[in-house]
Short mmCIF file of C-alpha atoms in Angstrom, two decimals:
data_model
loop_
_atom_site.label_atom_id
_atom_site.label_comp_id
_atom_site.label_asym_id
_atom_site.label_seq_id
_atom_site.Cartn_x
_atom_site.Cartn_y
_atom_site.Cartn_z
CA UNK Z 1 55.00 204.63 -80.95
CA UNK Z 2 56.52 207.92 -81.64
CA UNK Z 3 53.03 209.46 -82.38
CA UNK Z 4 52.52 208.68 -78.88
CA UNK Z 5 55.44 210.33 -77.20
CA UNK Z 6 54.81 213.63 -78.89
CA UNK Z 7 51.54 213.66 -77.75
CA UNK Z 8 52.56 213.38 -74.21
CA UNK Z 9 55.79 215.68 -74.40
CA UNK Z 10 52.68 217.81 -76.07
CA UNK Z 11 50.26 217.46 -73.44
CA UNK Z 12 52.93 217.91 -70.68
CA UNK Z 13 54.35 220.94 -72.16
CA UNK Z 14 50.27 222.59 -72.79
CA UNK Z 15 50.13 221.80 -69.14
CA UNK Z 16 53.65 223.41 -67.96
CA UNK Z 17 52.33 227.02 -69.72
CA UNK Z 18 48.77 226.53 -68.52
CA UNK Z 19 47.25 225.28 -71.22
CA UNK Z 20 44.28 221.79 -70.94
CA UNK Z 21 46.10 218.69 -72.42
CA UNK Z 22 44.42 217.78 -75.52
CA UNK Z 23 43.16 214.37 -74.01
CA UNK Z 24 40.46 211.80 -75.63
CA UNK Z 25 36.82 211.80 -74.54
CA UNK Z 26 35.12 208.59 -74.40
CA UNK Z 27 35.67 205.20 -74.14
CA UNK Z 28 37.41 205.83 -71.06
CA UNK Z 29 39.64 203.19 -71.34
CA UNK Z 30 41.84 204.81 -73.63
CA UNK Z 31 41.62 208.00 -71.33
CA UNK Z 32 43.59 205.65 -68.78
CA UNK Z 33 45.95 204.94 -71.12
CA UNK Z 34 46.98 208.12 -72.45
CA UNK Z 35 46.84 209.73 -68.79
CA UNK Z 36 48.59 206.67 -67.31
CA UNK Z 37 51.24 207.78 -69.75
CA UNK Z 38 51.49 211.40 -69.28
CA UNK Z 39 51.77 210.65 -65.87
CA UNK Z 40 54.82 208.30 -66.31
CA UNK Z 41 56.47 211.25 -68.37
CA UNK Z 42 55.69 213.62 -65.76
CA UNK Z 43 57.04 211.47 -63.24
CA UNK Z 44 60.30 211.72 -65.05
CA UNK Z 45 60.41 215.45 -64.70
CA UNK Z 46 59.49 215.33 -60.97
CA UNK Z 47 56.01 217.56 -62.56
CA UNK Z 48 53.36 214.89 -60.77
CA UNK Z 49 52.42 218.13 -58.99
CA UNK Z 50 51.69 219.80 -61.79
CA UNK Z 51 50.39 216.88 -64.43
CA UNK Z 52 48.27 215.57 -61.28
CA UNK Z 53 45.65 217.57 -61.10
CA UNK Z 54 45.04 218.38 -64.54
CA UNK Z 55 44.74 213.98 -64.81
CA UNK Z 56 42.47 214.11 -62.21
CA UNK Z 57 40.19 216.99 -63.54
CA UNK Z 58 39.99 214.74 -67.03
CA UNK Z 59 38.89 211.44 -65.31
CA UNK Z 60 36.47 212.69 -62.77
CA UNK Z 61 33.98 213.92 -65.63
CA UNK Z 62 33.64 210.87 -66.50
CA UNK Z 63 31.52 210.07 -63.51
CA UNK Z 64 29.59 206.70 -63.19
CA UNK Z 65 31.93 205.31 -65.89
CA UNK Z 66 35.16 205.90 -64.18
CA UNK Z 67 33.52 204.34 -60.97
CA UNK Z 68 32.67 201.45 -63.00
CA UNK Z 69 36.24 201.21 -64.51
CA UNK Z 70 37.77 201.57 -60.86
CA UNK Z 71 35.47 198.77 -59.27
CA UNK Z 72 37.13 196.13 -62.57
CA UNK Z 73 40.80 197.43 -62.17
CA UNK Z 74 41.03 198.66 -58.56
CA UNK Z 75 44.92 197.86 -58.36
CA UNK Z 76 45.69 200.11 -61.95
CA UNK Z 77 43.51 202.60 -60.57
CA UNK Z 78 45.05 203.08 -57.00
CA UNK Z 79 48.15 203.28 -58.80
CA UNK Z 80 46.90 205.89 -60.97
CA UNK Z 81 44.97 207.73 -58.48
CA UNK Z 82 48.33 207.59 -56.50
CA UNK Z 83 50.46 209.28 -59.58
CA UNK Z 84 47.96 211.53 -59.73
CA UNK Z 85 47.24 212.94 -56.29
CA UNK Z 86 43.80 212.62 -56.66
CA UNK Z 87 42.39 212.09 -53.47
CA UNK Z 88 38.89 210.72 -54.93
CA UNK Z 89 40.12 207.97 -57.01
CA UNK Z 90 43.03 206.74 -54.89
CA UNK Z 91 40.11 206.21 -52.19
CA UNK Z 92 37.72 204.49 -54.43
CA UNK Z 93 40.24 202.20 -55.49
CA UNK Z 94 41.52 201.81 -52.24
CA UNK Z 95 38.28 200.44 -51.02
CA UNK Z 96 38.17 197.96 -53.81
CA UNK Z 97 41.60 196.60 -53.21
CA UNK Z 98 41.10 196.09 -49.56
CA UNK Z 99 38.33 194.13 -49.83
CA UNK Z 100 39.82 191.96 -52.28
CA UNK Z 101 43.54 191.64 -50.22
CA UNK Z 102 45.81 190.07 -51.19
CA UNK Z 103 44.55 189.25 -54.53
CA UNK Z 104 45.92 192.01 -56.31
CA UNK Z 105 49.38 192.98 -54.22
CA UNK Z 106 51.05 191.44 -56.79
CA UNK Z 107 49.84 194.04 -59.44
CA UNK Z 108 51.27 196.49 -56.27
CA UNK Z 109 54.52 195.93 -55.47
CA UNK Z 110 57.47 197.55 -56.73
CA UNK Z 111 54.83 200.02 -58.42
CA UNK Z 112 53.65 202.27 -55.12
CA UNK Z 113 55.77 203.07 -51.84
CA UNK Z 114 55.86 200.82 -48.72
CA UNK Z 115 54.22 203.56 -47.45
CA UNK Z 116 50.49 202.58 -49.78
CA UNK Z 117 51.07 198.81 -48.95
CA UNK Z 118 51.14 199.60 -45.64
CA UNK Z 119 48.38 201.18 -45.39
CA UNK Z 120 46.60 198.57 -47.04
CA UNK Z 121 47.82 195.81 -45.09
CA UNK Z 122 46.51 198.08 -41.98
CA UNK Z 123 43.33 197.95 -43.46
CA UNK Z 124 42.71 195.02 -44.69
CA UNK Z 125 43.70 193.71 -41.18
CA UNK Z 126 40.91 195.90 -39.70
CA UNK Z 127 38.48 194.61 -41.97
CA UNK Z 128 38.97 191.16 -41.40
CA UNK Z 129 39.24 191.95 -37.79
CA UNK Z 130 35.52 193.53 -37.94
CA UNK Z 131 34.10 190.59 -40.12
CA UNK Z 132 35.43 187.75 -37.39
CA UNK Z 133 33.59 189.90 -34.95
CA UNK Z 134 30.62 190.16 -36.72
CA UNK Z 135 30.61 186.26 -37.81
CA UNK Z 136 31.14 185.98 -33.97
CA UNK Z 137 27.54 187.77 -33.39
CA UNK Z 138 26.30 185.81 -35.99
CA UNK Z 139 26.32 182.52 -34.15
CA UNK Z 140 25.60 183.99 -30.56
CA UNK Z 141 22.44 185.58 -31.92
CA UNK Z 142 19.15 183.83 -30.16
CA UNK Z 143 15.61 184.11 -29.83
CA UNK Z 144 13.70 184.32 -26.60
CA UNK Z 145 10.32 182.51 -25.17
CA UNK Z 146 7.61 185.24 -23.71
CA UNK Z 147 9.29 185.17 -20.66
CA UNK Z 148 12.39 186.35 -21.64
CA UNK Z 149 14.35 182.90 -21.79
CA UNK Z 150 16.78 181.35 -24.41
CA UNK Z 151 14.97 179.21 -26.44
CA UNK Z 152 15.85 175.53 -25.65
CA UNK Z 153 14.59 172.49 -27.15
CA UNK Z 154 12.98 172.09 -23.64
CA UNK Z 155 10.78 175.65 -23.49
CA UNK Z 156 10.22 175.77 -27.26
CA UNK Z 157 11.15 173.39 -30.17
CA UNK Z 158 10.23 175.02 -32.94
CA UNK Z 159 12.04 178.54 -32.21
CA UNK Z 160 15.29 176.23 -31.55
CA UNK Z 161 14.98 174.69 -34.45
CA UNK Z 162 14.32 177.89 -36.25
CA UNK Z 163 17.47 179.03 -34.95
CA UNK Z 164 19.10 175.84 -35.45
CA UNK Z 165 18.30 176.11 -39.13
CA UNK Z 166 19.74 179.75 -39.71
CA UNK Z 167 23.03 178.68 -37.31
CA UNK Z 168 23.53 175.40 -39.91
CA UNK Z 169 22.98 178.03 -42.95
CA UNK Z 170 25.52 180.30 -41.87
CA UNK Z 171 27.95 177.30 -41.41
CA UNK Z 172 27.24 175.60 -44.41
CA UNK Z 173 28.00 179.09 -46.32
CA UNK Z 174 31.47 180.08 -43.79
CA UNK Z 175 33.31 176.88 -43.99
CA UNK Z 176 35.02 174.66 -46.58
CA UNK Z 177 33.02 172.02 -47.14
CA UNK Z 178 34.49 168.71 -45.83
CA UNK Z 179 36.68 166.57 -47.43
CA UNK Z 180 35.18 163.21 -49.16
CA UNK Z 181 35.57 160.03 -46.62
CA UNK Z 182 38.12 158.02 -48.95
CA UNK Z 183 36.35 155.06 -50.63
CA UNK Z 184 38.10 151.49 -49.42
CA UNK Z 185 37.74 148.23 -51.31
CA UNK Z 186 38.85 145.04 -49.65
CA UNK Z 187 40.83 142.22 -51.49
CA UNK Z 188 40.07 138.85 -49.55
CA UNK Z 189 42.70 136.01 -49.66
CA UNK Z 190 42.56 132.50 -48.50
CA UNK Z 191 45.38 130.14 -47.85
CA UNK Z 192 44.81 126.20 -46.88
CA UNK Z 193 47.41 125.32 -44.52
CA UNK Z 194 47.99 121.58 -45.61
CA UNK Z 195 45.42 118.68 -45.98
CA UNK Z 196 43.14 118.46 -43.60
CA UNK Z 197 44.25 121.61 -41.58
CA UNK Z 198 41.65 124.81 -41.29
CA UNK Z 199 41.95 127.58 -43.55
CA UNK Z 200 42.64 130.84 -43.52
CA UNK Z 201 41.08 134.27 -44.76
CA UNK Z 202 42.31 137.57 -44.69
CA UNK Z 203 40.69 140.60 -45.88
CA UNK Z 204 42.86 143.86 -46.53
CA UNK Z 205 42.46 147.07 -47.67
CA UNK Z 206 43.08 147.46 -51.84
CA UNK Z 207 46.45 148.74 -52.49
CA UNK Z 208 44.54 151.29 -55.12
CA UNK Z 209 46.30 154.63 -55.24
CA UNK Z 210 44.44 158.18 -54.29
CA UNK Z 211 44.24 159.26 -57.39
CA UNK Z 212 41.75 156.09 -58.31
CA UNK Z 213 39.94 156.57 -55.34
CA UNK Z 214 39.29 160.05 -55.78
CA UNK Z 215 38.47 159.39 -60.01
CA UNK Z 216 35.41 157.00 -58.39
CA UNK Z 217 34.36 159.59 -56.01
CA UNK Z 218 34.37 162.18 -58.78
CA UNK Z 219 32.05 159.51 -60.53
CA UNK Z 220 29.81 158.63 -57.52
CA UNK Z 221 29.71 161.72 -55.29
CA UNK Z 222 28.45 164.93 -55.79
CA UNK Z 223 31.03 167.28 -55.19
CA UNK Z 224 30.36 169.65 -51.92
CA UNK Z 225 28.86 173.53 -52.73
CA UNK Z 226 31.81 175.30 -51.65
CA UNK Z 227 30.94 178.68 -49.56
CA UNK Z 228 30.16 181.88 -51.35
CA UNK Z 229 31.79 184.81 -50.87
CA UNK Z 230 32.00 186.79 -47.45
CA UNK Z 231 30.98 189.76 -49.49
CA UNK Z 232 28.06 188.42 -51.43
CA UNK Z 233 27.63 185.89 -47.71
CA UNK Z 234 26.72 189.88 -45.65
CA UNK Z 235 24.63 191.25 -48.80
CA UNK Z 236 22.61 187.93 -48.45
CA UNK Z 237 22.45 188.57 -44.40
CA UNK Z 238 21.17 192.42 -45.02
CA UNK Z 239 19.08 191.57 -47.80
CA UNK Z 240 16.93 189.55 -45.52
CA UNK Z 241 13.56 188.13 -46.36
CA UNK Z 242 13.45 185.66 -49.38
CA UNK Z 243 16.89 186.38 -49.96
CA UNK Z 244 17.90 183.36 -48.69
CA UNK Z 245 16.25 180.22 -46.99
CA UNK Z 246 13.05 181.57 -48.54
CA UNK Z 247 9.67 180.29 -48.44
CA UNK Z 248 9.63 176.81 -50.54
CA UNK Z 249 13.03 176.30 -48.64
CA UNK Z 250 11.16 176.31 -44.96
CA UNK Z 251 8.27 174.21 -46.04
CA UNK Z 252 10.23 171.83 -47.45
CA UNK Z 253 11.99 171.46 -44.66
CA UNK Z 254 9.06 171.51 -42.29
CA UNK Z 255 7.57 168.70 -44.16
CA UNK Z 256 10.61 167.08 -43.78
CA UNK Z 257 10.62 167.14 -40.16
CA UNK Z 258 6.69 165.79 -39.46
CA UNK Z 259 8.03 164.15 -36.19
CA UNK Z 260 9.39 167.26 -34.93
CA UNK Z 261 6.97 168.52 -32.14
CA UNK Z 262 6.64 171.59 -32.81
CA UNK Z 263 4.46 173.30 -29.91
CA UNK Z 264 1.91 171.62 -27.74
CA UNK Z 265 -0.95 173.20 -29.84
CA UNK Z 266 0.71 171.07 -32.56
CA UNK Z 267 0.79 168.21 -30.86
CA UNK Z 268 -2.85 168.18 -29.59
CA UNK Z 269 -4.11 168.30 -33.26
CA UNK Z 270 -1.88 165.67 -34.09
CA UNK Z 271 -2.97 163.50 -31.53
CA UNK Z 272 -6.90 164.46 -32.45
CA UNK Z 273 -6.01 164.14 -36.04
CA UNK Z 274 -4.54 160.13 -35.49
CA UNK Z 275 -7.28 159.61 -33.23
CA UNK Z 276 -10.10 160.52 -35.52
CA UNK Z 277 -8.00 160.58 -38.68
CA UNK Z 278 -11.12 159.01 -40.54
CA UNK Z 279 -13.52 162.20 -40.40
CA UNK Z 280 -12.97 164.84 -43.08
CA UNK Z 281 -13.45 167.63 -40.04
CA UNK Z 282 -10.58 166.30 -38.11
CA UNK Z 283 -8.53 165.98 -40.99
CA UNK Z 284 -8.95 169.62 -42.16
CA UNK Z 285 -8.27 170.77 -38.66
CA UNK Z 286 -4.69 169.37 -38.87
CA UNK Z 287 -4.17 170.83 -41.96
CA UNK Z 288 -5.46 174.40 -40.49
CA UNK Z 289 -3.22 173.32 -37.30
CA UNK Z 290 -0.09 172.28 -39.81
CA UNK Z 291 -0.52 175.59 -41.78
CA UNK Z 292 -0.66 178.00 -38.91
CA UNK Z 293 2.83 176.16 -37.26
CA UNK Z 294 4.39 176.44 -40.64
CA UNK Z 295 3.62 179.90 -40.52
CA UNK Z 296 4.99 180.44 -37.14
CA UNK Z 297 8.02 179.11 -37.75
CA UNK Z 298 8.62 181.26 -40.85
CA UNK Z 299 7.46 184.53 -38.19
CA UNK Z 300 10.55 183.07 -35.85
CA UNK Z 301 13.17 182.62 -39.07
CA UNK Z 302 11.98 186.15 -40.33
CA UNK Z 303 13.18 187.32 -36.37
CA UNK Z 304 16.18 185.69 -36.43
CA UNK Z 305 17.18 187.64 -40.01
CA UNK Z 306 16.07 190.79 -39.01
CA UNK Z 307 18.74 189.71 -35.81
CA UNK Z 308 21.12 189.10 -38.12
CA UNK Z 309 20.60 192.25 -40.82
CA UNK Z 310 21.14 194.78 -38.00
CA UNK Z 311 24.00 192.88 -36.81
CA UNK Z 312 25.63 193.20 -40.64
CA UNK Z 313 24.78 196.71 -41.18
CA UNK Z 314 28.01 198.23 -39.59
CA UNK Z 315 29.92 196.50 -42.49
CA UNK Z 316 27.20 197.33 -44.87
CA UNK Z 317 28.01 200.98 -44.88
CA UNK Z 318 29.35 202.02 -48.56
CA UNK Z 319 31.78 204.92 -48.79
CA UNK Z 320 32.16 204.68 -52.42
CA UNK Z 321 30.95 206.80 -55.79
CA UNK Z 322 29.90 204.13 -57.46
CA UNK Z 323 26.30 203.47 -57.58
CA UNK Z 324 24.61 200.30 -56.21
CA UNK Z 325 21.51 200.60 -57.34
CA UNK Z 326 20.12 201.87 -53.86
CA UNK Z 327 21.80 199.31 -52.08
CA UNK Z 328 24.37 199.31 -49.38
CA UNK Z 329 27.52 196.92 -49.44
CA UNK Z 330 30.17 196.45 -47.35
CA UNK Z 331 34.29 196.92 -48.49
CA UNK Z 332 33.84 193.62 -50.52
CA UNK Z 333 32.36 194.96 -53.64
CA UNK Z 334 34.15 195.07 -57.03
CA UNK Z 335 35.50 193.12 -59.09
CA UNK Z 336 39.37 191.85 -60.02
CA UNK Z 337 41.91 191.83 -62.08
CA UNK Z 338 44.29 195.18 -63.80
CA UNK Z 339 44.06 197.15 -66.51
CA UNK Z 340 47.74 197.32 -66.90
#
């Protein structure tokens, strides 16, 4: 509108003679606007120099909400931040859109130099270099016996297995799941020869398309949990304790695996408990046995997490404004999508 161009030939003009703009306060979202617009004017005068700072003076009061703001529209921002020469929000924003590369270069191109994109693309590249790495220490980490060995299913089932359990966790929540084994129905024919003569059968595969055999797997088969984000996948990781495979998780599966042998204190109850399995004594000492290796095990999967939190923690370091709550997290945070 009209209105609107006068107020940012206005605003451009209070700035040239060293006057404020006469900008909105609150919500902040039409802030952006209007300054997203000055800008644009000033960039038609070749002023960015001068509108820039007076842009970035404006937004940074707004603090915590402009960090908010920056972490839903990272792309707008970065472009905005770029415009602007504001060092501050052109990094917060930058952060945002590397972690989530490429998902918003299309919002990018054509609207900031090469020069930006590069630099994106250079660090984006780092980061995923730095997160194969770490997923690389992930799966080496181990636990050791008392006499400094690798845990084996030989020296000590129960720490393998421990091990075994956080190594299948990791995979199940790294990897697309696997695709569904097609579903094949047989059509069986038989022909007699002539009178007399044997006969034959043959059994072949249906001639149904994909499309039906994937409607009955879609019917029959629970589809596969597909794997969660990297970023939310390291919070998880530094988080630690019952932040995932937590208690109710580890007994399950410990009563799951009764025929596991878990140590050799384990097995002697066992064997004491089936040999005098009638006596209420016996009986409670293999539940005291049962408890105290279910507790174990959950000491050697608390090991292996605290492993795996320090080896996280490089990527964990946040360099941006916004607040997490006390938290650290890695380039991944924020959200998607452009303000315009």
């Amino acid at each position: 509108p009209d209105s609107d161009l006068i107020r940012d030939y206005d605003n451009l003009f209070r700035i040239f003679y060293n006057y404020p703009p006469s900008l909105d306060p609150p919500p902040i979202a039409e802030s952006y606007i209007q300054c997203k617009s000055l800008l644009a004017l000033a960039d038609m005068y070749d002023a960015l120099e001068v509108v820039g700072p007076r842009i970035d003076h404006h937004l940074l009061q707004f603090q915590s909400r402009l960090w908010k703001q920056i972490a839903k529209y990272p792309p707008s921002y970065l472009k905005l931040g770029y415009l602007a020469r504001s060092k501050v929000i052109f990094a917060e924003a930058l952060i945002h859109v590397v972690g989530q590369w490429p998902s918003g270069a299309s919002q990018l191109r054509h609207h900031v130099p090469d020069s930006v994109l590069d630099l994106i693309e250079d660090k984006a590249e780092e980061l995923a270099e730095r997160k194969l790495i770490t997923e690389g220490k992930l799966f080496r980490l181990t636990l050791t016996t008392p006499r400094g060995e690798r845990v084996t299913p030989a020296n000590s089932y129960a720490d393998w297995l421990a091990l075994s359990l956080f190594r299948q966790w990791l995979v199940e929540n790294t990897s697309p799941p696997p695709p569904l084994p097609p579903k094949t129905t047989t059509t069986t024919t038989t022909t007699t020869l002539a009178p007399g003569s044997s006969t034959t059968t043959t059994t072949q595969p249906s001639p149904r398309g994909a499309a039906a055999n994937f409607s009955d797997r879609a019917q029959h088969q629970q589809q596969p949990r597909p794997p969660i984000s990297s970023g939310h996948l390291y919070r998880l990781l530094f988080a630690a304790g019952p932040a995932y495979l937590p208690h109710d998780e580890l007994k399950r599966f410990y009563k799951q695996s009764k025929s596991f042998p878990f140590s050799s204190s384990s097995t002697t109850a066992a064997a004491a408990a089936a040999a005098s399995s009638e006596t209420t004594t016996t009986t409670a000492a293999g539940a005291r046995a049962a408890k105290e290796e279910l507790r174990r095990f959950e000491r050697r999967v608390d090991e292996v997490k605290m492993l795996a939190r320090e080896t996280v923690r490089p990527l964990m370091r946040s360099w941006l404004e916004l607040d997490l709550g006390g938290r650290e997290a890695g380039s991944c945070v924020g959200g998607g999508g452009g303000a315009g």
